[in-house]
Coordinates of C-alpha atoms in Angstrom, one line a residue:
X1 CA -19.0 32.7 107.2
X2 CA -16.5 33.8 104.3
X3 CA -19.1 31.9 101.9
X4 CA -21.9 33.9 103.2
X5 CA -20.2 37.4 102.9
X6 CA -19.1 36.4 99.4
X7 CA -22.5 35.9 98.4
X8 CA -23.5 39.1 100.3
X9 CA -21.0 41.1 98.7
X10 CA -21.4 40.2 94.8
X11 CA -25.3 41.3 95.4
X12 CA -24.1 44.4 96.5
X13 CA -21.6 44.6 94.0
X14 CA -24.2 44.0 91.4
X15 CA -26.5 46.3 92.9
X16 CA -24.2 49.2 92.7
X17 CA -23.1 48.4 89.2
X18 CA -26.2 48.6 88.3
X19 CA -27.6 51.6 89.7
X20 CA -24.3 53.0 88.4
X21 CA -25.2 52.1 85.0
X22 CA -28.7 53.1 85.3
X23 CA -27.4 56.8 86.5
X24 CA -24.4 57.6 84.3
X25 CA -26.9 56.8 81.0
X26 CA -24.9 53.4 80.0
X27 CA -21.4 55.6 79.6
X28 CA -18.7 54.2 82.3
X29 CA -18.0 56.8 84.7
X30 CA -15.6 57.8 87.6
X31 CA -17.0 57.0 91.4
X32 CA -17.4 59.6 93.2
X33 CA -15.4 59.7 97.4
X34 CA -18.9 59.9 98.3
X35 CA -19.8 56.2 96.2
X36 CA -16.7 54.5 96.7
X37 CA -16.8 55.4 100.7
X38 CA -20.5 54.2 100.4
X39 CA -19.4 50.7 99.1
X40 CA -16.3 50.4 101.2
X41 CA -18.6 51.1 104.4
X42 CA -20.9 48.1 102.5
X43 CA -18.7 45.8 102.5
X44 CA -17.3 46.0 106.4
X45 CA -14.9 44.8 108.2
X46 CA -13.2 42.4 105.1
X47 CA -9.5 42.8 106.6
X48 CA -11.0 40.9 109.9
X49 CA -12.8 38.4 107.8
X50 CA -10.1 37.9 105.6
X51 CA -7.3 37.7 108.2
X52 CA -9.9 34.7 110.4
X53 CA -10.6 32.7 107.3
X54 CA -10.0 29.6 105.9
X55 CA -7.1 29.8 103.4
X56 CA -8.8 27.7 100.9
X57 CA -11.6 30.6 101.4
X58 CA -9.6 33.0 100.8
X59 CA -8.2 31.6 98.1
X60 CA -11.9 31.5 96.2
X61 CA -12.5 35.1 97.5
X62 CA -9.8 36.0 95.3
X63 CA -10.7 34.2 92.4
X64 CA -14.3 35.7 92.6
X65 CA -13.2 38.9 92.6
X66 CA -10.8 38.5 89.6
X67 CA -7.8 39.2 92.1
X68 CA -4.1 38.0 91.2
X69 CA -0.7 38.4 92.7
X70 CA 2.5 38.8 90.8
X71 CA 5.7 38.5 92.8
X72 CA 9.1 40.0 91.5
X73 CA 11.9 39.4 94.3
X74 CA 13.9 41.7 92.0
X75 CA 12.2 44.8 93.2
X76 CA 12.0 44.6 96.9
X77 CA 14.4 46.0 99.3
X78 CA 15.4 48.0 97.3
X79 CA 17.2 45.5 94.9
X80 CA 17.1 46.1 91.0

């Protein structure tokens, strides 16, 4: 299921990139609310999917999307 919507979501990903591109004449460009509520509405419920799946899925849904985590103990509660 994760495998699928991965798959799902980079073709829309790539779509939108794209037909960004093709509008903004090659130059990068800011989304508009209007665009980045269109592609959050694309890719649904991902909190759901996320939360249900497979850690190991999860795992290569993060690497896909070029996500890391950096943890520094120092700063939480309130600690410095």
């Amino acid at each position: 299921m994760v495998t699928d919507w991965i798959f799902q979501t980079q073709a829309e990903r790539a779509r939108a990139e794209a037909d960004l591109l093709a509008q903004s004449g090659n130059s990068p460009r800011r989304m508009s609310r209007a665009e980045i509520k269109d592609l959050v509405q694309a890719l649904g419920d991902i909190t759901t999917v996320l939360r249900d799946a497979d850690p190991a899925d999860k795992s290569e849904v993060h690497r896909q999307l070029g996500l890391g985590l950096t943890y520094r103990p120092e700063t939480q509660n309130g600690a410095r």
